[in-house]
Amino acid sequence: MPLSLLRIRHLRNIQNIEIEPGASLNLLWGGNGAGKTSILEAIYLLGRGRSFRGTEIGPLITTGKGETVVFGKLLEEDNKRDIIGISKQLKGTTQIRINGTAVSRLSTLAQTLPLQVLTPKSHEILERGSAYRRRFIDWGVFHVEHNIIKLANNYAKALKQRNAALRRSPQTAFAWDSILIENGTQIEAVRRQYLEKLIPIFSDKTEKLIGRSDITINYRRGWSENESYAESIKRRERDDLNRGFTGTGPHRADIRVEIAGLPVERVVSRGEQKLIIAALYLAQAKIASTESRVKPLILIDDLPAELDEEKRAVFLNELVYLNLQVFITGIDRNSFSAITPSSVFHVKHGEVFREN
Ligand SMILES: Nc1ncnc2c1ncn2[C@@H]1O[C@H](COP(=O)(O)OP(=O)(O)OP(=O)(O)O)[C@@H](O)[C@H]1O
Ligand SMILES: [Mg+2]
């Protein structure tokens, strides 16, 4: 489902641009402050309905304007076109339209334009809270098993009710257990199945990218491997009552990347951490495209600039090999000499010039 047309209006320093990206690797290069990351932000908006940059960078909407509008045309395999339009207003509202119809669920957007973004900060997921890592894995699960959205919603609602009851009316708290057990057990099963596919591909990619074969993924499902979720929740009733929250279940799951039992971020260099995260993304994209025929779009901001020449060439070639639509930014056109991008765009002062 490559993006065949992209229009951006009033987003950061971009006033009004239109580009026709190529179906494989699109290179966006240009100086600092040119607008490269802003273009990735606009594409991300089309698939996720929000920016991937934190609020510290300031408003997405161009200073002095009241609204930003992004429009994208997706070319489907059967030649059908999906058209996504998204606008955000200064007052905080967002409007999303797919083929002219208003859409309120972000999961509909994510299904129409699945995408992932890899930035120089993505490796922070290794050290941040487990919620970030669960979200990463659940993105992958979602594109193989859409049902996880329903399971996760059911689970989250019941968990919220149970936690509130543990504090306010303990006698009613355990009435939520059957919903938690039913949905939680299934969430765990789909995550596990997904990781079974991900791990060997991840190992292959880390071997290629950093030449190590001792990097492992340690999945902790959120309760002991020796008991069922029903047994675990029953056994910990008293603990839950004392603490006032549910201490066991897939909401406590974690996925740690390790070397010899140690968190990988304590063993390898920062550049190597970035390559490990890149390997995870490459593995995830591969599964999405082979298992579910979803062709996720990959956005990569500045990463190649942080890699040495040899690693950069390996990474770029792995990307090309995935055969997905990729948007990759960089300051120096020459950093990409290891590959032949399908389209090259020079970004300058919020404008874009096609170079091939
Ligand atoms: N709301 C806004 N209105 C106008 N300009 C903005 C707004 N927010 C950010 N900018 C400016 O937009 C420009 C483009 O930023 P962007 O982060 O896209 O640049 P970049 O090409 O990715 O640069 P770098 O190579 O440094 O990462 C910057 O000069 C930034 O100051
Ligand atoms: Mg940038």
Short mmCIF file of C-alpha atoms and ligand atoms in Angstrom, two decimals:
data_model
loop_
_atom_site.label_atom_id
_atom_site.label_comp_id
_atom_site.label_asym_id
_atom_site.label_seq_id
_atom_site.Cartn_x
_atom_site.Cartn_y
_atom_site.Cartn_z
CA MET A 1 0.00 0.00 0.00
CA PRO A 2 2.62 2.56 -0.94
CA LEU A 3 1.97 6.22 -0.59
CA SER A 4 1.83 7.53 -4.16
CA LEU A 5 0.99 11.14 -3.41
CA LEU A 6 1.59 13.31 -0.37
CA ARG A 7 0.40 16.87 0.18
CA ILE A 8 1.33 18.88 3.26
CA ARG A 9 0.04 22.30 4.21
CA HIS A 10 1.05 24.50 7.14
CA LEU A 11 3.03 21.94 9.07
CA ARG A 12 6.04 23.45 10.89
CA ASN A 13 8.17 25.26 8.25
CA ILE A 14 6.29 23.62 5.36
CA GLN A 15 3.78 25.94 3.74
CA ASN A 16 2.50 23.85 0.90
CA ILE A 17 4.23 20.94 -0.79
CA GLU A 18 3.23 18.00 -2.93
CA ILE A 19 5.44 14.99 -3.65
CA GLU A 20 5.02 11.73 -5.54
CA PRO A 21 7.10 9.20 -3.62
CA GLY A 22 8.58 6.11 -5.20
CA ALA A 23 7.35 2.65 -4.21
CA SER A 24 10.59 1.58 -2.52
CA LEU A 25 13.31 3.70 -0.93
CA ASN A 26 12.76 7.45 -0.79
CA LEU A 27 15.66 9.57 0.33
CA LEU A 28 14.96 13.02 1.81
CA TRP A 29 18.18 14.94 2.26
CA GLY A 30 18.99 18.50 3.21
CA GLY A 31 20.51 20.77 5.84
CA ASN A 32 19.51 21.22 9.47
CA GLY A 33 16.11 22.81 9.85
CA ALA A 34 15.21 22.15 6.20
CA GLY A 35 12.01 20.26 7.05
CA LYS A 36 13.01 16.60 6.64
CA THR A 37 11.69 15.36 9.97
CA SER A 38 8.56 17.45 9.43
CA ILE A 39 7.82 15.49 6.25
CA LEU A 40 8.15 12.23 8.18
CA GLU A 41 5.87 13.70 10.85
CA ALA A 42 3.26 14.47 8.19
CA ILE A 43 3.36 10.88 6.88
CA TYR A 44 3.18 9.55 10.43
CA LEU A 45 0.13 11.71 11.00
CA LEU A 46 -1.60 9.91 8.13
CA GLY A 47 -1.10 6.52 9.77
CA ARG A 48 -1.32 7.36 13.47
CA GLY A 49 -3.26 10.60 13.78
CA ARG A 50 -0.57 12.27 15.87
CA SER A 51 3.09 13.28 15.79
CA PHE A 52 5.96 11.07 16.92
CA ARG A 53 7.84 14.07 18.30
CA GLY A 54 7.15 15.04 21.87
CA THR A 55 5.62 18.34 22.81
CA GLU A 56 9.05 19.85 23.60
CA ILE A 57 9.51 20.71 19.93
CA GLY A 58 6.47 23.02 19.91
CA PRO A 59 3.33 23.07 17.84
CA LEU A 60 2.98 21.07 14.66
CA ILE A 61 0.91 23.78 13.03
CA THR A 62 2.97 26.50 11.34
CA THR A 63 3.27 29.56 13.58
CA GLY A 64 0.56 32.05 12.69
CA LYS A 65 -1.69 29.49 10.95
CA GLY A 66 -4.84 27.98 12.38
CA GLU A 67 -4.74 24.52 10.85
CA THR A 68 -2.44 21.91 9.29
CA VAL A 69 -3.71 19.58 6.58
CA VAL A 70 -2.07 16.41 5.27
CA PHE A 71 -3.42 14.41 2.39
CA GLY A 72 -2.19 11.06 1.10
CA LYS A 73 -3.11 8.69 -1.70
CA LEU A 74 -2.28 5.04 -1.23
CA LEU A 75 -1.90 2.71 -4.14
CA GLU A 76 -3.37 -0.69 -3.27
CA GLU A 77 -2.41 -3.95 -4.95
CA ASP A 78 -5.68 -4.19 -6.85
CA ASN A 79 -5.15 -0.66 -8.17
CA LYS A 80 -7.82 0.65 -5.83
CA ARG A 81 -6.81 3.91 -4.19
CA ASP A 82 -7.34 4.84 -0.59
CA ILE A 83 -7.32 8.52 0.16
CA ILE A 84 -6.54 9.72 3.67
CA GLY A 85 -7.04 13.33 4.73
CA ILE A 86 -6.19 14.58 8.18
CA SER A 87 -6.35 18.05 9.62
CA LYS A 88 -5.44 19.42 13.00
CA GLN A 89 -6.60 22.73 14.33
CA LEU A 90 -4.92 25.04 16.82
CA LYS A 91 -7.74 24.52 19.30
CA GLY A 92 -6.70 20.86 19.53
CA THR A 93 -9.26 19.15 17.31
CA THR A 94 -8.39 16.52 14.71
CA GLN A 95 -10.40 15.49 11.68
CA ILE A 96 -9.71 12.28 9.81
CA ARG A 97 -11.28 11.19 6.54
CA ILE A 98 -10.69 7.99 4.65
CA ASN A 99 -12.15 8.03 1.13
CA GLY A 100 -14.32 10.96 2.15
CA THR A 101 -15.82 9.30 5.22
CA ALA A 102 -15.12 10.68 8.68
CA VAL A 103 -13.21 8.23 10.87
CA SER A 104 -12.92 8.42 14.62
CA ARG A 105 -10.99 5.28 15.48
CA LEU A 106 -7.22 5.50 15.23
CA SER A 107 -7.11 1.73 14.69
CA THR A 108 -8.92 2.23 11.36
CA LEU A 109 -6.19 4.64 10.35
CA ALA A 110 -3.49 2.23 11.49
CA GLN A 111 -5.04 -0.54 9.40
CA THR A 112 -5.27 1.68 6.32
CA LEU A 113 -1.71 2.96 6.55
CA PRO A 114 0.43 0.76 8.80
CA LEU A 115 3.71 2.42 9.54
CA GLN A 116 6.62 2.44 11.92
CA VAL A 117 9.14 5.14 12.68
CA LEU A 118 12.74 4.67 13.68
CA THR A 119 14.50 7.73 15.09
CA PRO A 120 17.82 8.40 16.85
CA LYS A 121 15.82 8.12 20.10
CA SER A 122 14.16 4.79 19.38
CA HIS A 123 16.79 2.86 21.35
CA GLU A 124 15.45 4.54 24.51
CA ILE A 125 12.72 1.92 24.42
CA LEU A 126 15.36 -0.45 25.87
CA GLU A 127 15.58 1.53 29.09
CA ARG A 128 12.17 3.12 29.41
CA GLY A 129 9.18 1.59 31.15
CA SER A 130 7.85 -1.77 30.03
CA ALA A 131 4.73 -0.09 28.56
CA TYR A 132 6.84 1.17 25.64
CA ARG A 133 8.07 -2.32 24.86
CA ARG A 134 4.58 -3.83 25.16
CA ARG A 135 3.33 -1.19 22.74
CA PHE A 136 6.09 -2.05 20.30
CA ILE A 137 5.26 -5.75 20.36
CA ASP A 138 1.52 -5.11 20.21
CA TRP A 139 1.97 -3.07 17.04
CA GLY A 140 3.44 -6.18 15.44
CA VAL A 141 0.76 -8.44 16.91
CA PHE A 142 -1.98 -6.10 15.68
CA HIS A 143 -0.92 -6.41 12.05
CA VAL A 144 -0.95 -10.20 12.21
CA GLU A 145 -3.94 -10.49 14.57
CA HIS A 146 -6.34 -7.52 14.44
CA ASN A 147 -8.39 -9.10 17.20
CA ILE A 148 -5.84 -7.96 19.79
CA ILE A 149 -7.51 -4.53 19.78
CA LYS A 150 -10.78 -6.02 20.98
CA LEU A 151 -9.08 -8.26 23.53
CA ALA A 152 -6.96 -5.38 24.82
CA ASN A 153 -9.96 -3.06 25.12
CA ASN A 154 -12.01 -5.65 27.01
CA TYR A 155 -9.06 -6.37 29.25
CA ALA A 156 -8.25 -2.71 29.95
CA LYS A 157 -11.86 -1.87 30.84
CA ALA A 158 -12.17 -4.80 33.24
CA LEU A 159 -8.77 -4.03 34.78
CA LYS A 160 -9.77 -0.44 35.44
CA GLN A 161 -13.02 -1.52 37.09
CA ARG A 162 -11.29 -4.18 39.17
CA ASN A 163 -8.60 -1.75 40.36
CA ALA A 164 -11.21 0.85 41.30
CA ALA A 165 -13.23 -1.79 43.18
CA LEU A 166 -10.13 -3.08 45.03
CA ARG A 167 -9.89 0.36 46.59
CA ARG A 168 -13.55 1.25 47.03
CA SER A 169 -15.70 -1.87 47.25
CA PRO A 170 -13.46 -4.94 47.55
CA GLN A 171 -16.36 -7.36 47.68
CA THR A 172 -17.20 -6.63 44.03
CA ALA A 173 -13.62 -6.63 42.69
CA PHE A 174 -13.34 -10.32 41.88
CA ALA A 175 -16.46 -10.24 39.71
CA TRP A 176 -14.13 -8.87 36.98
CA ASP A 177 -11.78 -11.83 37.12
CA SER A 178 -13.51 -13.95 34.48
CA ILE A 179 -13.27 -11.18 31.87
CA LEU A 180 -9.63 -10.57 32.76
CA ILE A 181 -8.81 -14.26 32.59
CA GLU A 182 -10.59 -14.86 29.30
CA ASN A 183 -9.10 -11.86 27.48
CA GLY A 184 -5.76 -11.84 29.28
CA THR A 185 -5.03 -15.47 28.45
CA GLN A 186 -5.71 -14.78 24.77
CA ILE A 187 -3.58 -11.61 24.74
CA GLU A 188 -0.72 -13.64 26.18
CA ALA A 189 -1.19 -16.38 23.58
CA VAL A 190 -1.11 -14.01 20.59
CA ARG A 191 1.93 -12.18 21.97
CA ARG A 192 3.74 -15.45 22.49
CA GLN A 193 2.93 -16.72 19.00
CA TYR A 194 4.13 -13.43 17.59
CA LEU A 195 7.40 -13.52 19.51
CA GLU A 196 8.05 -17.08 18.38
CA LYS A 197 8.09 -15.73 14.83
CA LEU A 198 9.96 -12.54 15.67
CA ILE A 199 12.86 -13.98 17.65
CA PRO A 200 14.59 -16.05 14.93
CA ILE A 201 14.31 -13.19 12.42
CA PHE A 202 15.60 -10.73 15.01
CA SER A 203 18.59 -13.03 15.70
CA ASP A 204 19.37 -13.22 12.02
CA LYS A 205 19.26 -9.40 11.72
CA THR A 206 21.42 -8.73 14.81
CA GLU A 207 23.96 -11.21 13.50
CA LYS A 208 24.06 -9.32 10.21
CA LEU A 209 24.03 -5.83 11.72
CA ILE A 210 26.40 -6.18 14.65
CA GLY A 211 27.89 -9.60 14.16
CA ARG A 212 26.70 -11.02 17.49
CA SER A 213 24.76 -14.20 17.97
CA ASP A 214 24.36 -13.99 21.76
CA ILE A 215 21.57 -11.39 21.87
CA THR A 216 18.33 -12.83 23.20
CA ILE A 217 14.79 -11.66 23.85
CA ASN A 218 13.47 -12.47 27.27
CA TYR A 219 9.68 -12.39 27.31
CA ARG A 220 7.99 -12.18 30.70
CA ARG A 221 4.31 -12.60 30.27
CA GLY A 222 3.17 -10.81 33.43
CA TRP A 223 2.64 -13.84 35.62
CA SER A 224 4.56 -16.99 36.49
CA GLU A 225 5.20 -19.57 33.77
CA ASN A 226 4.25 -22.29 36.29
CA GLU A 227 0.61 -21.44 36.64
CA SER A 228 -2.37 -20.37 34.55
CA TYR A 229 -3.57 -16.79 34.68
CA ALA A 230 -6.65 -17.97 36.56
CA GLU A 231 -4.43 -19.61 39.20
CA SER A 232 -2.18 -16.58 39.44
CA ILE A 233 -5.00 -14.08 39.91
CA LYS A 234 -6.66 -16.30 42.51
CA ARG A 235 -3.42 -16.82 44.43
CA ARG A 236 -2.73 -13.10 44.60
CA GLU A 237 -6.18 -11.91 45.70
CA ARG A 238 -4.92 -10.89 49.11
CA ASP A 239 -1.91 -9.00 47.70
CA ASP A 240 -4.19 -7.15 45.29
CA LEU A 241 -6.54 -6.16 48.13
CA ASN A 242 -3.63 -4.91 50.21
CA ARG A 243 -2.10 -2.89 47.41
CA GLY A 244 -5.30 -1.71 45.80
CA PHE A 245 -4.34 -2.77 42.28
CA THR A 246 -4.06 -5.89 40.16
CA GLY A 247 -0.46 -7.05 40.30
CA THR A 248 -0.59 -9.90 37.82
CA GLY A 249 -1.54 -10.23 34.15
CA PRO A 250 -0.50 -9.29 30.62
CA HIS A 251 -0.53 -5.59 31.58
CA ARG A 252 2.65 -6.42 33.49
CA ALA A 253 4.35 -8.20 30.57
CA ASP A 254 7.79 -7.14 29.44
CA ILE A 255 10.18 -7.90 26.66
CA ARG A 256 13.82 -7.36 27.52
CA VAL A 257 16.68 -7.61 25.08
CA GLU A 258 19.57 -9.31 26.86
CA ILE A 259 23.09 -10.62 26.54
CA ALA A 260 23.99 -13.42 28.95
CA GLY A 261 21.09 -12.44 31.18
CA LEU A 262 22.05 -8.76 31.38
CA PRO A 263 20.02 -5.94 29.83
CA VAL A 264 21.65 -5.27 26.48
CA GLU A 265 21.88 -1.52 27.16
CA ARG A 266 24.38 -2.30 29.92
CA VAL A 267 26.58 -4.38 27.66
CA VAL A 268 26.79 -2.79 24.22
CA SER A 269 27.62 0.70 22.94
CA ARG A 270 24.99 3.27 22.07
CA GLY A 271 25.55 2.78 18.34
CA GLU A 272 25.11 -0.96 18.82
CA GLN A 273 21.89 -0.33 20.78
CA LYS A 274 20.62 1.60 17.79
CA LEU A 275 21.47 -1.30 15.52
CA ILE A 276 19.71 -3.73 17.85
CA ILE A 277 16.58 -1.60 17.74
CA ALA A 278 16.94 -1.35 13.96
CA ALA A 279 17.10 -5.17 13.89
CA LEU A 280 13.87 -5.35 15.90
CA TYR A 281 12.12 -3.00 13.49
CA LEU A 282 13.43 -4.85 10.45
CA ALA A 283 12.23 -8.15 11.92
CA GLN A 284 8.84 -6.69 12.74
CA ALA A 285 8.41 -5.21 9.26
CA LYS A 286 9.36 -8.52 7.71
CA ILE A 287 6.76 -10.43 9.70
CA ALA A 288 4.04 -7.89 8.94
CA SER A 289 4.74 -8.12 5.23
CA THR A 290 5.08 -11.90 5.03
CA GLU A 291 2.51 -13.05 7.59
CA SER A 292 -0.33 -10.67 6.99
CA ARG A 293 0.41 -9.25 3.55
CA VAL A 294 0.43 -5.88 5.27
CA LYS A 295 3.13 -3.76 3.74
CA PRO A 296 4.09 -1.35 6.48
CA LEU A 297 5.67 1.89 5.50
CA ILE A 298 8.94 2.59 7.28
CA LEU A 299 10.07 6.05 8.34
CA ILE A 300 13.69 6.45 9.35
CA ASP A 301 14.91 9.74 10.70
CA ASP A 302 18.63 10.51 10.68
CA LEU A 303 19.69 7.04 11.71
CA PRO A 304 22.30 6.41 9.01
CA ALA A 305 24.21 9.48 10.13
CA GLU A 306 24.96 7.76 13.42
CA LEU A 307 26.33 4.58 11.96
CA ASP A 308 29.80 3.92 10.63
CA GLU A 309 30.14 3.42 6.91
CA GLU A 310 30.19 -0.36 7.02
CA LYS A 311 27.17 -0.71 9.37
CA ARG A 312 25.29 1.89 7.41
CA ALA A 313 25.79 -0.06 4.18
CA VAL A 314 24.60 -3.30 5.82
CA PHE A 315 21.57 -1.57 7.33
CA LEU A 316 20.60 0.18 4.10
CA ASN A 317 20.91 -3.04 2.14
CA GLU A 318 18.76 -4.89 4.67
CA LEU A 319 16.16 -2.17 4.21
CA VAL A 320 16.22 -2.47 0.44
CA TYR A 321 15.93 -6.24 0.78
CA LEU A 322 12.66 -5.86 2.74
CA ASN A 323 11.08 -4.46 -0.39
CA LEU A 324 8.86 -2.01 1.47
CA GLN A 325 8.24 1.66 0.97
CA VAL A 326 10.77 3.53 3.08
CA PHE A 327 11.32 7.23 3.76
CA ILE A 328 14.76 7.93 5.08
CA THR A 329 16.28 11.28 5.98
CA GLY A 330 19.86 12.46 6.14
CA ILE A 331 21.96 15.58 5.98
CA ASP A 332 24.47 14.27 3.49
CA ARG A 333 23.45 12.80 0.16
CA ASN A 334 26.74 10.86 0.07
CA SER A 335 25.85 8.83 3.19
CA PHE A 336 23.59 6.78 0.96
CA SER A 337 26.05 5.82 -1.72
CA ALA A 338 25.77 2.12 -0.77
CA ILE A 339 22.30 1.95 -2.32
CA THR A 340 20.32 3.38 -5.19
CA PRO A 341 17.17 5.01 -3.78
CA SER A 342 14.12 4.86 -6.00
CA SER A 343 13.47 8.55 -5.42
CA VAL A 344 15.67 11.33 -4.10
CA PHE A 345 14.25 14.57 -2.75
CA HIS A 346 16.30 17.57 -1.71
CA VAL A 347 14.58 19.39 1.14
CA LYS A 348 15.44 23.08 1.48
CA HIS A 349 13.73 25.80 3.55
CA GLY A 350 10.45 23.88 3.76
CA GLU A 351 10.38 23.08 0.04
CA VAL A 352 11.13 19.87 -1.80
CA PHE A 353 13.01 19.40 -5.06
CA ARG A 354 13.00 16.05 -6.82
CA GLU A 355 16.42 14.99 -8.00
CA ASN A 356 15.70 11.93 -10.11
N1 LIG B 1 5.22 25.54 14.41
C1 LIG B 1 6.23 25.88 13.61
N2 LIG B 1 6.09 26.88 12.72
C2 LIG B 1 7.10 27.24 11.90
N3 LIG B 1 8.29 26.62 11.87
C3 LIG B 1 8.48 25.62 12.73
C4 LIG B 1 7.48 25.17 13.64
N4 LIG B 1 7.95 24.15 14.38
C5 LIG B 1 9.21 23.95 13.94
N5 LIG B 1 9.54 24.81 12.96
C6 LIG B 1 10.80 24.90 12.19
O1 LIG B 1 10.73 24.02 11.11
C7 LIG B 1 12.05 23.73 10.65
C8 LIG B 1 12.14 22.32 10.15
O2 LIG B 1 12.30 21.44 11.22
P1 LIG B 1 12.67 19.91 11.00
O3 LIG B 1 12.83 19.33 12.34
O4 LIG B 1 11.72 19.28 10.07
O5 LIG B 1 14.09 20.04 10.27
P2 LIG B 1 15.06 18.89 9.75
O6 LIG B 1 15.25 19.08 8.28
O7 LIG B 1 14.60 17.57 10.20
O8 LIG B 1 16.42 19.31 10.47
P3 LIG B 1 17.55 18.43 11.24
O9 LIG B 1 18.50 17.98 10.17
O10 LIG B 1 18.19 19.44 12.11
O11 LIG B 1 16.89 17.34 11.96
C9 LIG B 1 12.96 24.12 11.80
O12 LIG B 1 13.71 25.26 11.44
C10 LIG B 1 12.01 24.46 12.94
O13 LIG B 1 12.49 25.51 13.75
MG MG B 2 15.35 16.25 11.57
#
